[in-house]
PDB file of C-alpha atoms in Angstrom:
ATOM      1  CA  MET A   1      -0.067  -0.095  -0.095  1.00 58.00           C
ATOM      2  CA  VAL A   2       1.312   3.462  -0.896  1.00 72.00           C
ATOM      3  CA  ASP A   3       2.386   5.780   1.965  1.00 89.00           C
ATOM      4  CA  MET A   4      -0.462   8.268   2.385  1.00 89.00           C
ATOM      5  CA  ALA A   5       1.719  10.574   4.382  1.00 89.00           C
ATOM      6  CA  LYS A   6       4.365  10.748   1.602  1.00 91.00           C
ATOM      7  CA  LEU A   7       1.551  11.637  -0.983  1.00 91.00           C
ATOM      8  CA  LYS A   8       0.276  14.175   1.305  1.00 92.00           C
ATOM      9  CA  GLU A   9       3.596  15.892   1.696  1.00 92.00           C
ATOM     10  CA  ASP A  10       4.095  15.756  -2.119  1.00 93.00           C
ATOM     11  CA  ALA A  11       0.787  17.539  -2.701  1.00 93.00           C
ATOM     12  CA  LEU A  12       1.537  20.032  -0.134  1.00 93.00           C
ATOM     13  CA  ARG A  13       4.881  20.817  -1.689  1.00 95.00           C
ATOM     14  CA  ARG A  14       3.544  21.139  -5.195  1.00 95.00           C
ATOM     15  CA  LYS A  15       0.797  23.326  -3.821  1.00 95.00           C
ATOM     16  CA  HIS A  16       3.491  25.542  -2.152  1.00 95.00           C
ATOM     17  CA  GLU A  17       5.573  25.658  -5.240  1.00 95.00           C
ATOM     18  CA  HIS A  18       2.608  26.696  -7.338  1.00 94.00           C
ATOM     19  CA  GLU A  19       1.632  29.493  -4.994  1.00 94.00           C
ATOM     20  CA  GLN A  20       5.274  30.881  -4.864  1.00 94.00           C
ATOM     21  CA  MET A  21       5.362  30.696  -8.769  1.00 94.00           C
ATOM     22  CA  GLU A  22       1.885  32.815  -8.752  1.00 93.00           C
ATOM     23  CA  ARG A  23       3.381  35.301  -6.392  1.00 93.00           C
ATOM     24  CA  ARG A  24       6.537  35.742  -8.457  1.00 94.00           C
ATOM     25  CA  ARG A  25       4.382  36.243 -11.540  1.00 92.00           C
ATOM     26  CA  ASN A  26       1.993  38.664  -9.830  1.00 92.00           C
ATOM     27  CA  ALA A  27       5.200  40.788  -8.565  1.00 90.00           C
ATOM     28  CA  ARG A  28       6.759  40.962 -12.001  1.00 90.00           C
ATOM     29  CA  LYS A  29       3.407  42.426 -13.288  1.00 87.00           C
ATOM     30  CA  ARG A  30       3.349  44.745 -10.417  1.00 88.00           C
ATOM     31  CA  GLN A  31       6.950  45.991 -11.012  1.00 87.00           C
ATOM     32  CA  SER A  32       6.312  46.431 -14.864  1.00 84.00           C
ATOM     33  CA  ALA A  33       3.259  48.400 -14.050  1.00 81.00           C
ATOM     34  CA  ARG A  34       5.097  50.489 -11.560  1.00 81.00           C
ATOM     35  CA  ARG A  35       7.960  51.185 -14.224  1.00 80.00           C
ATOM     36  CA  GLN A  36       5.388  52.472 -16.728  1.00 77.00           C
ATOM     37  CA  SER A  37       3.367  54.604 -14.384  1.00 72.00           C
ATOM     38  CA  GLY A  38       6.667  55.865 -12.737  1.00 65.00           C
ATOM     39  CA  ALA A  39       7.985  57.314 -16.045  1.00 59.00           C
ATOM     40  CA  THR A  40       4.734  59.203 -16.496  1.00 59.00           C
ATOM     41  CA  LYS A  41       4.716  60.376 -12.905  1.00 57.00           C
ATOM     42  CA  GLN A  42       8.306  61.608 -13.314  1.00 59.00           C
ATOM     43  CA  GLU A  43       7.394  63.541 -16.638  1.00 58.00           C
ATOM     44  CA  VAL A  44       4.256  65.122 -14.725  1.00 56.00           C
ATOM     45  CA  ALA A  45       6.423  65.935 -11.848  1.00 58.00           C
ATOM     46  CA  GLY A  46       9.052  67.505 -14.118  1.00 61.00           C
ATOM     47  CA  SER A  47       6.334  69.592 -15.887  1.00 58.00           C
ATOM     48  CA  SER A  48       4.978  70.798 -12.645  1.00 58.00           C
ATOM     49  CA  ARG A  49       8.303  71.808 -11.388  1.00 59.00           C
ATOM     50  CA  SER A  50       9.164  73.624 -14.389  1.00 58.00           C
ATOM     51  CA  ALA A  51       5.961  75.629 -14.491  1.00 57.00           C
ATOM     52  CA  ARG A  52       6.663  76.625 -10.842  1.00 60.00           C
ATOM     53  CA  ASN A  53      10.125  77.564 -11.383  1.00 58.00           C
ATOM     54  CA  THR A  54       9.004  79.857 -14.369  1.00 55.00           C
ATOM     55  CA  SER A  55       5.982  81.507 -12.274  1.00 55.00           C
ATOM     56  CA  ALA A  56       8.516  81.945  -9.463  1.00 54.00           C
ATOM     57  CA  ARG A  57      11.143  83.794 -11.431  1.00 56.00           C
ATOM     58  CA  GLY A  58       8.435  85.847 -13.000  1.00 55.00           C
ATOM     59  CA  SER A  59      10.037  85.649 -16.399  1.00 51.00           C
ATOM     60  CA  ALA A  60       8.506  87.651 -19.296  1.00 52.00           C
ATOM     61  CA  LYS A  61       8.481  84.604 -21.679  1.00 55.00           C
ATOM     62  CA  ALA A  62       5.347  82.392 -21.068  1.00 55.00           C
ATOM     63  CA  GLN A  63       5.693  78.872 -21.997  1.00 59.00           C
ATOM     64  CA  PRO A  64       3.308  77.775 -24.872  1.00 60.00           C
ATOM     65  CA  GLN A  65       0.164  76.499 -23.527  1.00 63.00           C
ATOM     66  CA  ARG A  66      -0.645  72.963 -24.694  1.00 60.00           C
ATOM     67  CA  LYS A  67      -4.240  72.140 -26.078  1.00 58.00           C
ATOM     68  CA  THR A  68      -5.711  69.896 -23.600  1.00 57.00           C
ATOM     69  CA  SER A  69      -8.508  67.419 -24.315  1.00 57.00           C
ATOM     70  CA  THR A  70     -10.565  65.081 -22.131  1.00 60.00           C
ATOM     71  CA  HIS A  71      -8.621  62.071 -23.841  1.00 58.00           C
ATOM     72  CA  PRO A  72      -4.925  63.135 -23.932  1.00 60.00           C
ATOM     73  CA  ALA A  73      -3.874  60.031 -25.755  1.00 68.00           C
ATOM     74  CA  HIS A  74      -6.886  59.667 -28.040  1.00 72.00           C
ATOM     75  CA  LYS A  75      -6.077  58.811 -31.469  1.00 77.00           C
ATOM     76  CA  LYS A  76      -8.375  57.883 -34.262  1.00 76.00           C
ATOM     77  CA  LYS A  77      -8.077  54.194 -35.097  1.00 78.00           C
ATOM     78  CA  LYS A  78      -7.167  53.201 -38.759  1.00 80.00           C
ATOM     79  CA  ARG A  79      -9.684  51.173 -40.369  1.00 80.00           C
ATOM     80  CA  SER A  80      -8.452  47.626 -41.289  1.00 89.00           C
ATOM     81  CA  VAL A  81      -8.608  46.185 -44.771  1.00 90.00           C
ATOM     82  CA  SER A  82     -11.246  43.643 -43.588  1.00 92.00           C
ATOM     83  CA  ARG A  83     -13.550  46.376 -42.270  1.00 93.00           C
ATOM     84  CA  TRP A  84     -13.341  48.123 -45.445  1.00 93.00           C
ATOM     85  CA  VAL A  85     -14.355  44.818 -47.462  1.00 95.00           C
ATOM     86  CA  LEU A  86     -17.148  44.345 -44.986  1.00 95.00           C
ATOM     87  CA  ASP A  87     -18.521  47.757 -45.287  1.00 95.00           C
ATOM     88  CA  ILE A  88     -18.327  47.544 -49.245  1.00 97.00           C
ATOM     89  CA  LEU A  89     -20.033  44.027 -49.187  1.00 97.00           C
ATOM     90  CA  LEU A  90     -22.911  45.314 -46.726  1.00 97.00           C
ATOM     91  CA  VAL A  91     -23.379  48.485 -49.249  1.00 97.00           C
ATOM     92  CA  LEU A  92     -23.629  46.244 -52.299  1.00 98.00           C
ATOM     93  CA  GLY A  93     -25.860  43.688 -50.360  1.00 97.00           C
ATOM     94  CA  GLY A  94     -28.314  46.621 -49.387  1.00 97.00           C
ATOM     95  CA  LEU A  95     -28.178  48.031 -53.099  1.00 96.00           C
ATOM     96  CA  PHE A  96     -28.954  44.359 -54.339  1.00 95.00           C
ATOM     97  CA  ILE A  97     -31.914  44.116 -51.964  1.00 93.00           C
ATOM     98  CA  VAL A  98     -33.467  47.365 -53.059  1.00 94.00           C
ATOM     99  CA  LEU A  99     -32.975  46.384 -56.610  1.00 92.00           C
ATOM    100  CA  MET A 100     -35.010  43.305 -55.956  1.00 91.00           C
ATOM    101  CA  ILE A 101     -37.790  44.981 -54.323  1.00 92.00           C
ATOM    102  CA  VAL A 102     -38.090  47.462 -57.098  1.00 92.00           C
ATOM    103  CA  ASN A 103     -37.742  45.299 -60.033  1.00 89.00           C
ATOM    104  CA  PRO A 104     -38.690  41.624 -59.063  1.00 72.00           C
ATOM    105  CA  PHE A 105     -37.838  40.066 -62.500  1.00 71.00           C
TER     106      PHE A 105
END
């Protein structure tokens, strides 16, 4: 008969290894997210510092003001070729249906 204690220990060891692997994976995800967000925070902090320095100096030169929008990184998506083909087929199908309604012969 198989030693049940040994099987139980093996199962617990595998479970523990799996949990450690998941923790490492999550830690890597958090670190990469911190690096990405850290760069943007530094850029924002740098721009606010430079704005404070120029206002504190009272310089005559004003920095050009950027145009701000509600979506700063909003770009219009390019339409793919498959989308163009689908739209053309839909228009042709609609015209064909209208033609069949008007002229049933």
